[in-house]
Amino acid sequence: MLTKVDIHDFLIKNNIKKSDTVLIHTSMRALGEVEGGCDGLIDGFASYLTDGLFLVPTHTWANVNKNQPIYDVRSTVPCIGALPTVAAFRKDGIRSLHPTHSLAAFGKRAAEFVRGEEFATPPCFLGGAWSRLYEEDAKILLLGVGLDKNTYIHAIDEMVDAPGKLSEQKQLTIIDYDGNSRDVIYRSHSHPTSQYFVNYQKPLDTLGVLSYSKLGDATVTMMGARELTHVLKKIWSNTNYDITESYNEIPESYYMGD
């Protein structure tokens, strides 16, 4: 059984400091049995990162849309699994007001980090919490899941102005913790592309951006937000087509050399 001590030992072993910003995407099934379940996993990370930030995505893109256009931070249930659902409603965390790509933040700077998410226009807008992972040089940990679950790559898409990723505008309503509502004009992702983020696997492995470890029964893929950004920006600067529209191998010339 995975315990809080095991989680702390894992973080120490992988050179994660108590002051770091850490984001996790997680398969609880892949981890195996965790003492305290989802709450126990959150407690393990949050209790270690005493001077940093611990972040859990709490997305609602599948259930906040033009047919059901209301996001209530107090009650809208995440669409991406058990851990996000628990994290979204923890009293010691702060869930952002982003209508489709919210996250729950834990730590002394949590409120500051998620501030302004109600002004989101595309999902991972520049200046928002997702793009701020670059400024934080956040450690992104994929616990038993692959690159296709890495939301931060969408933020890089917006940094490089990747074409054809966003839908037509629609109006959504955000309800905050005090019950105040705000109507926003919003553009979501026009079609699924994250399944093709695995195209980046070989370049990132070749350049040593990804490292691997184990937590519980799960393989953990780890990366720094800045290093990931620099490599993907270089790839996009060398291509004249959308490299995440289908499964394909990215030519080495796009990422090797100066």
Short mmCIF file of C-alpha atoms in Angstrom, two decimals:
data_model
loop_
_atom_site.label_atom_id
_atom_site.label_comp_id
_atom_site.label_asym_id
_atom_site.label_seq_id
_atom_site.Cartn_x
_atom_site.Cartn_y
_atom_site.Cartn_z
CA MET A 1 0.00 0.00 0.00
CA LEU A 2 1.27 3.46 -0.94
CA THR A 3 1.65 5.71 2.11
CA LYS A 4 2.43 9.35 2.78
CA VAL A 5 5.98 8.36 3.72
CA ASP A 6 6.34 6.59 0.37
CA ILE A 7 5.21 9.73 -1.45
CA HIS A 8 7.67 11.91 0.46
CA ASP A 9 10.48 9.43 -0.24
CA PHE A 10 9.58 9.44 -3.95
CA LEU A 11 9.71 13.24 -4.11
CA ILE A 12 13.05 13.38 -2.31
CA LYS A 13 14.52 10.64 -4.51
CA ASN A 14 13.50 12.59 -7.62
CA ASN A 15 15.04 15.86 -6.41
CA ILE A 16 11.77 17.70 -5.96
CA LYS A 17 12.14 20.52 -3.46
CA LYS A 18 9.57 21.60 -0.89
CA SER A 19 9.41 24.97 -2.67
CA ASP A 20 8.65 23.51 -6.12
CA THR A 21 5.43 23.80 -8.09
CA VAL A 22 4.22 20.31 -8.94
CA LEU A 23 1.32 19.37 -11.24
CA ILE A 24 0.10 15.79 -11.46
CA HIS A 25 -2.05 13.93 -13.97
CA THR A 26 -3.01 10.63 -12.40
CA SER A 27 -4.50 7.18 -12.89
CA MET A 28 -5.46 5.98 -9.42
CA ARG A 29 -5.94 2.50 -10.86
CA ALA A 30 -2.37 2.46 -12.14
CA LEU A 31 -1.00 3.55 -8.75
CA GLY A 32 -2.62 0.64 -6.97
CA GLU A 33 -3.80 0.81 -3.37
CA VAL A 34 -3.17 4.17 -1.69
CA GLU A 35 -3.60 4.69 2.04
CA GLY A 36 -6.49 7.13 2.39
CA GLY A 37 -7.40 6.86 -1.30
CA CYS A 38 -7.53 10.08 -3.29
CA ASP A 39 -7.38 12.22 -0.15
CA GLY A 40 -4.33 10.30 0.99
CA LEU A 41 -2.53 10.97 -2.29
CA ILE A 42 -3.33 14.69 -2.12
CA ASP A 43 -2.23 14.83 1.52
CA GLY A 44 1.04 13.12 0.64
CA PHE A 45 2.00 15.66 -2.02
CA ALA A 46 0.58 18.76 -0.32
CA SER A 47 2.20 17.99 3.05
CA TYR A 48 5.62 17.75 1.38
CA LEU A 49 5.35 20.90 -0.76
CA THR A 50 5.07 23.17 2.27
CA ASP A 51 6.75 26.14 0.57
CA GLY A 52 5.57 25.39 -2.96
CA LEU A 53 2.39 24.66 -4.89
CA PHE A 54 0.60 21.41 -5.56
CA LEU A 55 -1.77 21.40 -8.54
CA VAL A 56 -4.43 18.93 -9.69
CA PRO A 57 -6.42 19.46 -12.93
CA THR A 58 -10.20 19.54 -12.35
CA HIS A 59 -11.38 19.88 -15.96
CA THR A 60 -15.04 20.17 -16.98
CA TRP A 61 -14.74 20.41 -20.76
CA ALA A 62 -17.08 17.44 -21.28
CA ASN A 63 -19.94 18.85 -19.22
CA VAL A 64 -19.67 22.64 -19.68
CA ASN A 65 -20.59 23.49 -23.25
CA LYS A 66 -23.15 25.36 -25.35
CA ASN A 67 -25.87 22.89 -24.31
CA GLN A 68 -24.98 23.15 -20.61
CA PRO A 69 -23.14 26.48 -20.42
CA ILE A 70 -22.83 26.97 -16.65
CA TYR A 71 -19.68 26.34 -14.61
CA ASP A 72 -20.27 26.61 -10.86
CA VAL A 73 -16.96 26.32 -9.04
CA ARG A 74 -18.81 25.05 -5.96
CA SER A 75 -20.61 22.15 -7.59
CA THR A 76 -19.62 21.37 -11.20
CA VAL A 77 -18.07 17.91 -11.13
CA PRO A 78 -14.82 17.30 -13.05
CA CYS A 79 -15.00 15.00 -16.06
CA ILE A 80 -11.55 13.44 -15.77
CA GLY A 81 -11.71 10.95 -12.93
CA ALA A 82 -11.74 10.28 -9.21
CA LEU A 83 -8.74 12.29 -8.01
CA PRO A 84 -9.82 15.55 -9.70
CA THR A 85 -13.32 15.15 -8.25
CA VAL A 86 -11.93 14.86 -4.73
CA ALA A 87 -9.42 17.68 -5.24
CA ALA A 88 -12.06 20.05 -6.63
CA PHE A 89 -14.04 20.11 -3.40
CA ARG A 90 -11.30 19.95 -0.76
CA LYS A 91 -11.57 22.75 1.79
CA ASP A 92 -7.79 23.24 1.94
CA GLY A 93 -7.50 23.90 -1.80
CA ILE A 94 -8.68 26.61 -4.16
CA ARG A 95 -10.29 25.65 -7.43
CA SER A 96 -9.83 28.09 -10.29
CA LEU A 97 -12.74 29.77 -12.07
CA HIS A 98 -11.74 28.52 -15.51
CA PRO A 99 -14.96 27.21 -17.10
CA THR A 100 -13.48 24.13 -18.81
CA HIS A 101 -9.84 23.68 -17.71
CA SER A 102 -9.89 24.50 -14.01
CA LEU A 103 -7.37 23.19 -11.53
CA ALA A 104 -7.22 22.85 -7.76
CA ALA A 105 -4.26 24.53 -6.09
CA PHE A 106 -2.84 23.73 -2.66
CA GLY A 107 -0.23 25.83 -0.86
CA LYS A 108 0.50 29.30 0.44
CA ARG A 109 0.33 30.89 -3.03
CA ALA A 110 -2.71 28.97 -4.25
CA ALA A 111 -5.09 31.94 -4.46
CA GLU A 112 -2.51 34.06 -6.26
CA PHE A 113 -1.73 31.32 -8.76
CA VAL A 114 -5.34 30.75 -9.89
CA ARG A 115 -6.34 34.42 -9.88
CA GLY A 116 -7.88 35.70 -13.12
CA GLU A 117 -8.90 32.36 -14.62
CA GLU A 118 -12.45 33.66 -15.07
CA PHE A 119 -11.08 35.83 -17.88
CA ALA A 120 -10.06 32.80 -19.95
CA THR A 121 -10.93 33.07 -23.62
CA PRO A 122 -9.18 29.98 -25.05
CA PRO A 123 -8.53 27.02 -22.72
CA CYS A 124 -4.85 27.64 -21.88
CA PHE A 125 -4.64 31.36 -22.55
CA LEU A 126 -1.40 33.33 -22.31
CA GLY A 127 -1.04 34.83 -18.85
CA GLY A 128 -3.34 32.24 -17.29
CA ALA A 129 -2.54 29.54 -14.78
CA TRP A 130 -1.60 26.95 -17.40
CA SER A 131 0.89 29.21 -19.12
CA ARG A 132 2.27 30.30 -15.72
CA LEU A 133 3.60 26.79 -15.29
CA TYR A 134 6.43 27.99 -17.53
CA GLU A 135 7.22 30.92 -15.23
CA GLU A 136 7.19 28.58 -12.24
CA ASP A 137 9.28 25.99 -14.10
CA ALA A 138 6.74 23.55 -12.71
CA LYS A 139 7.48 19.88 -12.41
CA ILE A 140 4.86 17.96 -14.40
CA LEU A 141 4.35 14.38 -13.23
CA LEU A 142 2.32 11.85 -15.20
CA LEU A 143 1.38 9.15 -12.70
CA GLY A 144 0.47 6.08 -14.72
CA VAL A 145 -0.71 8.09 -17.74
CA GLY A 146 0.92 9.23 -20.97
CA LEU A 147 1.70 12.46 -22.77
CA ASP A 148 -1.84 12.53 -24.16
CA LYS A 149 -3.01 13.61 -20.68
CA ASN A 150 -0.55 16.51 -20.42
CA THR A 151 -2.75 19.62 -20.57
CA TYR A 152 0.26 21.95 -20.45
CA ILE A 153 1.05 21.04 -24.07
CA HIS A 154 -2.15 22.89 -25.02
CA ALA A 155 -0.62 25.99 -23.40
CA ILE A 156 2.44 25.59 -25.62
CA ASP A 157 0.11 25.36 -28.63
CA GLU A 158 -1.18 28.79 -27.72
CA MET A 159 2.32 30.17 -27.16
CA VAL A 160 3.27 29.20 -30.72
CA ASP A 161 -0.14 30.15 -32.13
CA ALA A 162 -0.70 26.66 -33.53
CA PRO A 163 -3.36 26.93 -36.25
CA GLY A 164 -6.84 25.44 -36.28
CA LYS A 165 -7.00 24.41 -32.63
CA LEU A 166 -9.94 26.53 -31.41
CA SER A 167 -13.69 26.43 -32.00
CA GLU A 168 -16.11 29.24 -32.81
CA GLN A 169 -17.04 31.57 -29.95
CA LYS A 170 -19.76 30.65 -27.48
CA GLN A 171 -21.13 32.16 -24.30
CA LEU A 172 -20.60 30.45 -20.95
CA THR A 173 -21.53 31.46 -17.41
CA ILE A 174 -19.11 31.21 -14.48
CA ILE A 175 -20.43 31.16 -10.91
CA ASP A 176 -17.85 31.90 -8.21
CA TYR A 177 -17.56 30.84 -4.57
CA ASP A 178 -19.85 33.68 -3.47
CA GLY A 179 -22.55 32.81 -5.99
CA ASN A 180 -21.77 35.73 -8.30
CA SER A 181 -22.17 34.98 -12.00
CA ARG A 182 -20.17 36.23 -14.95
CA ASP A 183 -20.92 35.66 -18.63
CA VAL A 184 -17.87 35.07 -20.83
CA ILE A 185 -17.30 34.67 -24.54
CA TYR A 186 -15.17 31.57 -24.88
CA ARG A 187 -13.48 29.36 -27.47
CA SER A 188 -12.81 25.71 -26.68
CA HIS A 189 -10.66 23.19 -28.52
CA SER A 190 -12.25 22.55 -31.90
CA HIS A 191 -11.34 18.86 -32.06
CA PRO A 192 -9.32 16.29 -30.10
CA THR A 193 -5.58 16.57 -30.65
CA SER A 194 -4.12 15.46 -27.33
CA GLN A 195 -4.12 11.82 -28.42
CA TYR A 196 -1.35 12.82 -30.85
CA PHE A 197 0.86 14.37 -28.18
CA VAL A 198 2.60 10.98 -28.16
CA ASN A 199 4.30 12.21 -31.35
CA TYR A 200 6.55 14.21 -29.01
CA GLN A 201 7.68 11.12 -27.08
CA LYS A 202 10.73 10.28 -29.20
CA PRO A 203 12.09 13.87 -29.40
CA LEU A 204 11.62 14.38 -25.66
CA ASP A 205 13.27 11.06 -24.82
CA THR A 206 16.13 11.69 -27.25
CA LEU A 207 16.87 15.08 -25.68
CA GLY A 208 16.53 13.82 -22.11
CA VAL A 209 13.56 16.03 -21.26
CA LEU A 210 11.64 13.09 -19.81
CA SER A 211 12.75 11.06 -16.81
CA TYR A 212 11.07 8.02 -15.34
CA SER A 213 10.45 6.61 -11.89
CA LYS A 214 7.95 4.46 -10.00
CA LEU A 215 5.31 5.39 -7.45
CA GLY A 216 3.22 2.55 -6.12
CA ASP A 217 2.53 0.32 -9.11
CA ALA A 218 2.65 3.18 -11.61
CA THR A 219 5.37 4.34 -13.96
CA VAL A 220 5.84 8.08 -13.49
CA THR A 221 6.94 10.28 -16.38
CA MET A 222 8.50 13.55 -15.19
CA MET A 223 9.43 16.76 -16.99
CA GLY A 224 10.11 20.43 -16.35
CA ALA A 225 7.71 22.90 -17.95
CA ARG A 226 10.44 25.20 -19.28
CA GLU A 227 12.55 22.50 -20.90
CA LEU A 228 9.43 20.94 -22.43
CA THR A 229 8.39 24.34 -23.80
CA HIS A 230 11.76 25.08 -25.37
CA VAL A 231 11.84 21.77 -27.24
CA LEU A 232 8.27 21.99 -28.52
CA LYS A 233 8.74 25.60 -29.60
CA LYS A 234 11.81 24.54 -31.58
CA ILE A 235 9.86 21.75 -33.26
CA TRP A 236 7.03 24.12 -34.22
CA SER A 237 9.51 26.67 -35.57
CA ASN A 238 10.76 24.06 -38.04
CA THR A 239 7.47 22.68 -39.32
CA ASN A 240 5.02 23.91 -41.93
CA TYR A 241 2.23 21.50 -40.94
CA ASP A 242 0.28 20.60 -37.80
CA ILE A 243 2.30 17.86 -36.15
CA THR A 244 -0.55 16.83 -33.82
CA GLU A 245 -3.27 16.20 -36.40
CA SER A 246 -2.39 12.52 -36.79
CA TYR A 247 0.12 9.95 -35.59
CA ASN A 248 3.46 10.65 -37.24
CA GLU A 249 7.18 10.66 -36.52
CA ILE A 250 8.74 14.08 -36.09
CA PRO A 251 11.94 14.40 -38.17
CA GLU A 252 15.13 14.66 -36.10
CA SER A 253 16.08 17.82 -37.99
CA TYR A 254 13.18 19.59 -36.26
CA TYR A 255 14.69 19.18 -32.80
CA MET A 256 18.37 18.18 -33.04
CA GLY A 257 21.23 20.65 -33.36
CA ASP A 258 21.34 24.39 -32.73
#
